[in-house]
PDB file of C-alpha atoms in Angstrom:
ATOM      1  CA  MET J   1      85.401 106.568 100.967  1.00  0.00           C
ATOM      2  CA  THR J   2      85.794 102.941 101.100  1.00  0.00           C
ATOM      3  CA  ALA J   3      87.486 103.213  97.998  1.00  0.00           C
ATOM      4  CA  VAL J   4      90.434 105.672  99.688  1.00  0.00           C
ATOM      5  CA  ARG J   5      90.859 104.459 102.959  1.00  0.00           C
ATOM      6  CA  ARG J   6      91.670 101.109 101.270  1.00  0.00           C
ATOM      7  CA  ILE J   7      94.202 102.371  98.431  1.00  0.00           C
ATOM      8  CA  GLN J   8      95.765 104.457 101.159  1.00  0.00           C
ATOM      9  CA  LYS J   9      96.039 101.157 103.264  1.00  0.00           C
ATOM     10  CA  GLU J  10      97.127  99.137 100.328  1.00  0.00           C
ATOM     11  CA  LEU J  11      99.999 101.809  99.705  1.00  0.00           C
ATOM     12  CA  ARG J  12     101.147 101.665 102.941  1.00  0.00           C
ATOM     13  CA  ASP J  13     101.396  97.723 103.313  1.00  0.00           C
ATOM     14  CA  LEU J  14     103.315  98.201  99.670  1.00  0.00           C
ATOM     15  CA  ALA J  15     105.600 100.884 101.437  1.00  0.00           C
ATOM     16  CA  THR J  16     106.153  98.634 104.534  1.00  0.00           C
ATOM     17  CA  ASN J  17     106.129  95.293 102.480  1.00  0.00           C
ATOM     18  CA  PRO J  18     107.687  96.203  99.160  1.00  0.00           C
ATOM     19  CA  ILE J  19     107.800  93.585  96.437  1.00  0.00           C
ATOM     20  CA  ASP J  20     111.672  93.175  94.856  1.00  0.00           C
ATOM     21  CA  GLY J  21     111.966  94.498  91.644  1.00  0.00           C
ATOM     22  CA  VAL J  22     108.393  96.074  91.836  1.00  0.00           C
ATOM     23  CA  THR J  23     107.784  99.832  92.084  1.00  0.00           C
ATOM     24  CA  VAL J  24     104.530 101.692  92.653  1.00  0.00           C
ATOM     25  CA  GLU J  25     103.902 104.802  92.973  1.00  0.00           C
ATOM     26  CA  PRO J  26     100.651 106.887  92.747  1.00  0.00           C
ATOM     27  CA  LYS J  27     100.450 109.229  89.653  1.00  0.00           C
ATOM     28  CA  ASP J  28     100.458 113.032  90.288  1.00  0.00           C
ATOM     29  CA  ASP J  29      98.968 112.160  93.591  1.00  0.00           C
ATOM     30  CA  ASN J  30      95.865 110.396  92.302  1.00  0.00           C
ATOM     31  CA  LEU J  31      95.445 107.697  94.348  1.00  0.00           C
ATOM     32  CA  PHE J  32      93.470 105.976  91.788  1.00  0.00           C
ATOM     33  CA  GLU J  33      96.112 105.577  89.061  1.00  0.00           C
ATOM     34  CA  TRP J  34      99.382 104.099  89.746  1.00  0.00           C
ATOM     35  CA  LYS J  35     102.459 103.892  87.693  1.00  0.00           C
ATOM     36  CA  CYS J  36     104.526 100.630  88.621  1.00  0.00           C
ATOM     37  CA  SER J  37     107.619  99.090  86.727  1.00  0.00           C
ATOM     38  CA  ILE J  38     108.770  95.542  86.822  1.00  0.00           C
ATOM     39  CA  LYS J  39     112.272  95.053  86.884  1.00  0.00           C
ATOM     40  CA  ALA J  40     112.832  91.547  84.861  1.00  0.00           C
ATOM     41  CA  ALA J  41     114.160  88.602  87.039  1.00  0.00           C
ATOM     42  CA  SER J  42     117.938  87.694  85.989  1.00  0.00           C
ATOM     43  CA  ASP J  43     116.532  84.122  85.236  1.00  0.00           C
ATOM     44  CA  SER J  44     113.886  85.644  82.872  1.00  0.00           C
ATOM     45  CA  PRO J  45     113.581  85.389  79.279  1.00  0.00           C
ATOM     46  CA  TYR J  46     113.027  89.941  79.607  1.00  0.00           C
ATOM     47  CA  LYS J  47     116.117  89.897  82.347  1.00  0.00           C
ATOM     48  CA  SER J  48     117.478  93.650  82.503  1.00  0.00           C
ATOM     49  CA  GLY J  49     114.283  94.827  81.097  1.00  0.00           C
ATOM     50  CA  THR J  50     112.291  97.072  83.218  1.00  0.00           C
ATOM     51  CA  PHE J  51     108.551  97.418  82.043  1.00  0.00           C
ATOM     52  CA  HIS J  52     106.508 100.200  82.764  1.00  0.00           C
ATOM     53  CA  PHE J  53     102.532  99.472  83.804  1.00  0.00           C
ATOM     54  CA  THR J  54      99.491 101.653  84.803  1.00  0.00           C
ATOM     55  CA  VAL J  55      97.168 100.675  87.340  1.00  0.00           C
ATOM     56  CA  ILE J  56      93.947 102.133  87.563  1.00  0.00           C
ATOM     57  CA  LEU J  57      91.577 101.600  90.296  1.00  0.00           C
ATOM     58  CA  PRO J  58      87.937 101.919  89.775  1.00  0.00           C
ATOM     59  CA  PRO J  59      85.559 104.135  92.041  1.00  0.00           C
ATOM     60  CA  THR J  60      83.819 101.162  93.091  1.00  0.00           C
ATOM     61  CA  PHE J  61      87.182  99.410  94.335  1.00  0.00           C
ATOM     62  CA  PRO J  62      88.142  96.970  95.922  1.00  0.00           C
ATOM     63  CA  PHE J  63      84.585  95.341  94.770  1.00  0.00           C
ATOM     64  CA  LYS J  64      85.373  95.683  91.058  1.00  0.00           C
ATOM     65  CA  ALA J  65      89.094  95.125  89.737  1.00  0.00           C
ATOM     66  CA  PRO J  66      91.852  97.357  88.890  1.00  0.00           C
ATOM     67  CA  THR J  67      92.391  97.699  85.169  1.00  0.00           C
ATOM     68  CA  VAL J  68      96.334  97.046  84.460  1.00  0.00           C
ATOM     69  CA  THR J  69      97.647  98.657  81.083  1.00  0.00           C
ATOM     70  CA  PHE J  70     101.712  97.617  80.602  1.00  0.00           C
ATOM     71  CA  LYS J  71     103.263 101.012  78.868  1.00  0.00           C
ATOM     72  CA  THR J  72     106.526  98.962  77.719  1.00  0.00           C
ATOM     73  CA  LYS J  73     105.998  96.840  74.752  1.00  0.00           C
ATOM     74  CA  ILE J  74     107.096  93.196  75.811  1.00  0.00           C
ATOM     75  CA  TYR J  75     107.027  90.080  73.456  1.00  0.00           C
ATOM     76  CA  HIS J  76     104.397  87.820  75.728  1.00  0.00           C
ATOM     77  CA  PRO J  77     101.738  85.309  75.121  1.00  0.00           C
ATOM     78  CA  GLY J  78     100.113  86.868  78.031  1.00  0.00           C
ATOM     79  CA  ILE J  79     100.571  90.693  77.358  1.00  0.00           C
ATOM     80  CA  ASN J  80      98.875  92.001  73.703  1.00  0.00           C
ATOM     81  CA  ASP J  81      99.910  94.691  71.493  1.00  0.00           C
ATOM     82  CA  GLU J  82      97.719  97.169  73.858  1.00  0.00           C
ATOM     83  CA  GLY J  83      99.543  96.293  76.656  1.00  0.00           C
ATOM     84  CA  ALA J  84      96.491  94.056  78.162  1.00  0.00           C
ATOM     85  CA  ILE J  85      97.516  91.489  80.526  1.00  0.00           C
ATOM     86  CA  CYS J  86      95.524  88.385  80.770  1.00  0.00           C
ATOM     87  CA  VAL J  87      95.054  86.987  84.321  1.00  0.00           C
ATOM     88  CA  PRO J  88      92.407  85.457  85.762  1.00  0.00           C
ATOM     89  CA  VAL J  89      92.509  87.847  89.195  1.00  0.00           C
ATOM     90  CA  LEU J  90      91.953  90.570  86.827  1.00  0.00           C
ATOM     91  CA  ARG J  91      88.637  89.313  85.155  1.00  0.00           C
ATOM     92  CA  ASP J  92      86.370  86.111  86.991  1.00  0.00           C
ATOM     93  CA  GLU J  93      88.617  85.217  90.060  1.00  0.00           C
ATOM     94  CA  TRP J  94      88.615  89.057  91.183  1.00  0.00           C
ATOM     95  CA  LYS J  95      87.319  89.320  94.902  1.00  0.00           C
ATOM     96  CA  PRO J  96      87.562  92.393  97.046  1.00  0.00           C
ATOM     97  CA  SER J  97      89.729  90.558  99.612  1.00  0.00           C
ATOM     98  CA  VAL J  98      92.619  90.326  97.024  1.00  0.00           C
ATOM     99  CA  THR J  99      95.221  92.840  97.935  1.00  0.00           C
ATOM    100  CA  LEU J 100      97.216  94.718  95.624  1.00  0.00           C
ATOM    101  CA  SER J 101     100.220  93.488  96.501  1.00  0.00           C
ATOM    102  CA  SER J 102      99.103  90.032  95.649  1.00  0.00           C
ATOM    103  CA  VAL J 103      97.629  91.502  92.337  1.00  0.00           C
ATOM    104  CA  LEU J 104     101.253  92.853  91.749  1.00  0.00           C
ATOM    105  CA  ALA J 105     103.031  89.408  92.693  1.00  0.00           C
ATOM    106  CA  ILE J 106     100.966  87.626  90.391  1.00  0.00           C
ATOM    107  CA  ILE J 107     101.773  90.160  87.500  1.00  0.00           C
ATOM    108  CA  GLN J 108     105.902  89.641  88.213  1.00  0.00           C
ATOM    109  CA  GLU J 109     105.206  86.200  88.008  1.00  0.00           C
ATOM    110  CA  LYS J 110     103.529  86.211  84.800  1.00  0.00           C
ATOM    111  CA  VAL J 111     105.941  88.770  83.280  1.00  0.00           C
ATOM    112  CA  ASN J 112     109.090  86.648  84.575  1.00  0.00           C
ATOM    113  CA  ASN J 113     107.536  83.107  83.782  1.00  0.00           C
ATOM    114  CA  PRO J 114     105.801  83.518  80.314  1.00  0.00           C
ATOM    115  CA  SER J 115     103.281  80.414  80.163  1.00  0.00           C
ATOM    116  CA  PRO J 116     101.799  79.220  76.471  1.00  0.00           C
ATOM    117  CA  ASP J 117      98.508  78.471  78.576  1.00  0.00           C
ATOM    118  CA  ASP J 118      95.589  81.193  78.672  1.00  0.00           C
ATOM    119  CA  PRO J 119      97.450  83.338  76.016  1.00  0.00           C
ATOM    120  CA  PHE J 120      96.039  86.831  74.978  1.00  0.00           C
ATOM    121  CA  GLU J 121      98.920  86.173  72.320  1.00  0.00           C
ATOM    122  CA  PRO J 122      98.577  82.957  70.551  1.00  0.00           C
ATOM    123  CA  GLU J 123     101.149  83.092  68.109  1.00  0.00           C
ATOM    124  CA  ILE J 124     103.554  83.925  70.684  1.00  0.00           C
ATOM    125  CA  ALA J 125     102.408  80.997  72.714  1.00  0.00           C
ATOM    126  CA  ALA J 126     102.439  78.793  69.553  1.00  0.00           C
ATOM    127  CA  LEU J 127     106.468  79.618  69.210  1.00  0.00           C
ATOM    128  CA  LEU J 128     107.016  79.463  73.100  1.00  0.00           C
ATOM    129  CA  LYS J 129     105.706  76.234  73.014  1.00  0.00           C
ATOM    130  CA  ASN J 130     107.226  75.045  69.301  1.00  0.00           C
ATOM    131  CA  ASP J 131     110.108  76.703  69.619  1.00  0.00           C
ATOM    132  CA  LYS J 132     111.583  77.988  72.849  1.00  0.00           C
ATOM    133  CA  ALA J 133     114.909  79.146  71.539  1.00  0.00           C
ATOM    134  CA  LYS J 134     113.469  81.243  68.892  1.00  0.00           C
ATOM    135  CA  PHE J 135     111.085  82.554  71.312  1.00  0.00           C
ATOM    136  CA  LEU J 136     113.905  83.913  73.882  1.00  0.00           C
ATOM    137  CA  ALA J 137     115.657  85.622  71.041  1.00  0.00           C
ATOM    138  CA  MET J 138     112.755  87.196  70.077  1.00  0.00           C
ATOM    139  CA  ALA J 139     111.850  87.952  73.891  1.00  0.00           C
ATOM    140  CA  ARG J 140     115.834  89.132  74.309  1.00  0.00           C
ATOM    141  CA  GLU J 141     115.289  91.321  71.255  1.00  0.00           C
ATOM    142  CA  HIS J 142     111.903  93.139  72.090  1.00  0.00           C
ATOM    143  CA  THR J 143     113.454  93.538  75.458  1.00  0.00           C
ATOM    144  CA  LYS J 144     116.768  95.190  74.488  1.00  0.00           C
ATOM    145  CA  LYS J 145     114.863  97.442  71.932  1.00  0.00           C
ATOM    146  CA  ASN J 146     111.778  98.692  74.277  1.00  0.00           C
ATOM    147  CA  ALA J 147     112.999  97.814  78.059  1.00  0.00           C
ATOM    148  CA  MET J 148     116.522  99.162  78.635  1.00  0.00           C
TER     149      MET J 148
END
């Protein structure tokens, strides 16, 4: 019961205070599975791309972190081929007080501002660090192919 009440509150909060560029919708009226998307910022390496991902909320939410999986392929140092995203708040920094709005904002920030630190994809991170122009070209190419 706690999970359902909390999820309904989170959805209400997101409807009242939407995050610009982020859409959230429960999948087939299942409160525990959300279809989400991020429209990349105009100054992002992924500009003009829209990236779809799912948020699966565990039955023990908010005491256990949600699982986030990108469905749209993205050339990103912090998101692997399986669509898993590397953000501390979804791992060891999770607390029941963390809101899903803040999680979505962190994911949006991570997508728009890739960092070579704490990578899931070390080769992509190395390219970002050592040859940013080539990284940006690869990011644009992948975005054009997968996210437009």
